[in-house]
Amino acid sequence: EVQLVESGGGLVQAGGSLRLSCAASGFAFDDYAIGWFRQAPGKEREAVSLIKNGDGRAYYSNSLLGRFTISSDTAKNAVYLQMNSLKPEDTAVYYCAANLRTAIRGNSWFRSGLYAYWGQGTQVTVSS
């Protein structure tokens, strides 16, 4: 059974940092691309970042302006999202999602419909 379990969310002041984790199980980790999406209340789900295990390519939403960094630990079957200089507008539920690396093209990585597996989400709240 495929499982993605997010952790690391919480309440932080503006300007602070958080590190989200996505623990993956039930599939061949090196063959998969794992991304982070977020959804704020009343807004559509939006792509944040993606990493392709196997070749290590990373993609980011242009709106992040370099504040977030995605990484992958194949020994632990985990993907991390380091979030720095957090802003109140970063407040959202953050989800990790996965699919075979070959199913995610670099020019469409941000399309949530391409991801077959999703975690339950972790809440990030940034206070001003």
CSV table of C-alpha atoms in Angstrom, one decimal:
chain,number,residue,atom,x,y,z
A,1,GLU,CA,0.0,0.0,0.0
A,2,VAL,CA,1.3,3.4,-1.0
A,3,GLN,CA,1.5,5.9,1.8
A,4,LEU,CA,2.7,9.4,2.0
A,5,VAL,CA,2.7,11.0,5.5
A,6,GLU,CA,3.5,14.6,6.0
A,7,SER,CA,4.8,16.1,9.2
A,8,GLY,CA,6.5,19.2,10.5
A,9,GLY,CA,3.8,21.8,10.1
A,10,GLY,CA,2.9,24.2,12.8
A,11,LEU,CA,2.5,27.8,13.9
A,12,VAL,CA,5.4,30.2,13.1
A,13,GLN,CA,5.9,33.9,13.1
A,14,ALA,CA,6.5,35.8,9.9
A,15,GLY,CA,10.2,35.6,8.9
A,16,GLY,CA,10.6,32.2,10.6
A,17,SER,CA,11.3,28.8,9.1
A,18,LEU,CA,9.8,25.3,9.1
A,19,ARG,CA,10.9,22.0,7.6
A,20,LEU,CA,8.2,19.7,6.3
A,21,SER,CA,8.8,16.0,5.9
A,22,CYS,CA,7.1,13.5,3.6
A,23,ALA,CA,7.7,9.9,4.6
A,24,ALA,CA,7.0,7.6,1.7
A,25,SER,CA,6.3,3.8,1.7
A,26,GLY,CA,4.9,1.1,-0.5
A,27,PHE,CA,6.6,2.0,-3.8
A,28,ALA,CA,10.1,2.1,-5.3
A,29,PHE,CA,11.2,5.5,-4.0
A,30,ASP,CA,13.9,6.0,-6.6
A,31,ASP,CA,11.5,5.6,-9.5
A,32,TYR,CA,9.1,8.3,-8.3
A,33,ALA,CA,8.8,12.1,-8.4
A,34,ILE,CA,7.5,13.7,-5.2
A,35,GLY,CA,6.0,17.1,-5.1
A,36,TRP,CA,4.6,19.5,-2.5
A,37,PHE,CA,1.4,21.3,-3.0
A,38,ARG,CA,-0.5,23.7,-0.8
A,39,GLN,CA,-4.1,24.9,-0.4
A,40,ALA,CA,-5.1,27.9,1.5
A,41,PRO,CA,-8.7,28.4,2.7
A,42,GLY,CA,-11.0,29.4,-0.2
A,43,LYS,CA,-8.2,29.0,-2.7
A,44,GLU,CA,-7.3,26.4,-5.3
A,45,ARG,CA,-4.5,23.9,-4.6
A,46,GLU,CA,-1.2,25.2,-6.0
A,47,ALA,CA,2.1,23.6,-6.7
A,48,VAL,CA,5.0,24.5,-4.6
A,49,SER,CA,7.9,22.2,-5.6
A,50,LEU,CA,8.9,18.9,-7.1
A,51,ILE,CA,11.9,16.6,-6.9
A,52,LYS,CA,12.5,13.7,-9.2
A,53,ASN,CA,14.2,10.9,-7.4
A,54,GLY,CA,16.8,9.2,-9.5
A,55,ASP,CA,18.1,12.3,-11.3
A,56,GLY,CA,17.6,14.8,-8.5
A,57,ARG,CA,16.0,17.5,-10.7
A,58,ALA,CA,14.0,20.0,-8.6
A,59,TYR,CA,11.3,22.5,-9.7
A,60,TYR,CA,9.8,25.4,-7.8
A,61,SER,CA,6.9,27.7,-8.1
A,62,ASN,CA,8.1,31.1,-9.4
A,63,SER,CA,6.2,32.8,-6.6
A,64,LEU,CA,8.5,31.4,-3.9
A,65,LEU,CA,11.4,33.6,-4.9
A,66,GLY,CA,13.9,31.2,-3.6
A,67,ARG,CA,12.6,30.9,-0.1
A,68,PHE,CA,11.9,27.1,-0.2
A,69,THR,CA,14.3,24.2,-0.9
A,70,ILE,CA,13.2,20.7,-1.6
A,71,SER,CA,15.5,17.7,-0.9
A,72,SER,CA,15.2,13.9,-0.9
A,73,ASP,CA,16.8,11.3,1.3
A,74,THR,CA,16.7,8.0,-0.5
A,75,ALA,CA,18.0,6.1,2.5
A,76,LYS,CA,15.0,7.2,4.5
A,77,ASN,CA,12.5,7.3,1.7
A,78,ALA,CA,11.7,10.8,2.6
A,79,VAL,CA,11.4,14.2,0.9
A,80,TYR,CA,11.8,17.5,2.8
A,81,LEU,CA,10.7,21.0,2.2
A,82,GLN,CA,12.8,23.6,3.9
A,83,MET,CA,10.8,26.9,4.1
A,84,ASN,CA,12.5,30.1,5.1
A,85,SER,CA,11.4,33.7,5.4
A,86,LEU,CA,7.9,32.6,5.8
A,87,LYS,CA,5.1,35.0,5.1
A,88,PRO,CA,1.4,35.0,6.3
A,89,GLU,CA,0.4,34.2,2.7
A,90,ASP,CA,2.3,30.9,3.0
A,91,THR,CA,-0.4,29.8,5.4
A,92,ALA,CA,-2.0,26.7,4.0
A,93,VAL,CA,-2.3,22.9,4.3
A,94,TYR,CA,0.7,21.4,2.6
A,95,TYR,CA,0.4,18.1,0.8
A,96,CYS,CA,3.0,15.8,-0.7
A,97,ALA,CA,2.1,13.9,-3.8
A,98,ALA,CA,3.8,11.3,-5.9
A,99,ASN,CA,3.8,9.5,-9.2
A,100,LEU,CA,6.3,7.6,-11.3
A,101,ARG,CA,9.1,9.9,-12.4
A,102,THR,CA,8.3,9.1,-16.1
A,103,ALA,CA,4.7,10.4,-15.6
A,104,ILE,CA,5.8,13.9,-14.6
A,105,ARG,CA,7.3,16.1,-17.2
A,106,GLY,CA,9.3,19.1,-16.3
A,107,ASN,CA,7.0,21.5,-18.2
A,108,SER,CA,3.9,20.3,-16.5
A,109,TRP,CA,5.0,19.3,-13.0
A,110,PHE,CA,2.7,21.8,-11.4
A,111,ARG,CA,-0.5,20.0,-12.6
A,112,SER,CA,-2.0,18.3,-9.6
A,113,GLY,CA,-3.9,15.8,-11.8
A,114,LEU,CA,-0.6,14.1,-12.8
A,115,TYR,CA,-0.1,12.8,-9.3
A,116,ALA,CA,-1.5,9.5,-8.3
A,117,TYR,CA,-0.8,9.5,-4.6
A,118,TRP,CA,-1.4,12.1,-2.0
A,119,GLY,CA,-0.7,12.5,1.7
A,120,GLN,CA,-3.2,13.8,4.3
A,121,GLY,CA,-1.6,17.2,4.6
A,122,THR,CA,0.0,19.2,7.3
A,123,GLN,CA,-1.1,22.6,8.4
A,124,VAL,CA,1.3,25.6,8.2
A,125,THR,CA,0.2,28.8,9.8
A,126,VAL,CA,2.3,31.9,9.6
A,127,SER,CA,1.4,34.7,11.9
A,128,SER,CA,2.1,38.4,11.2
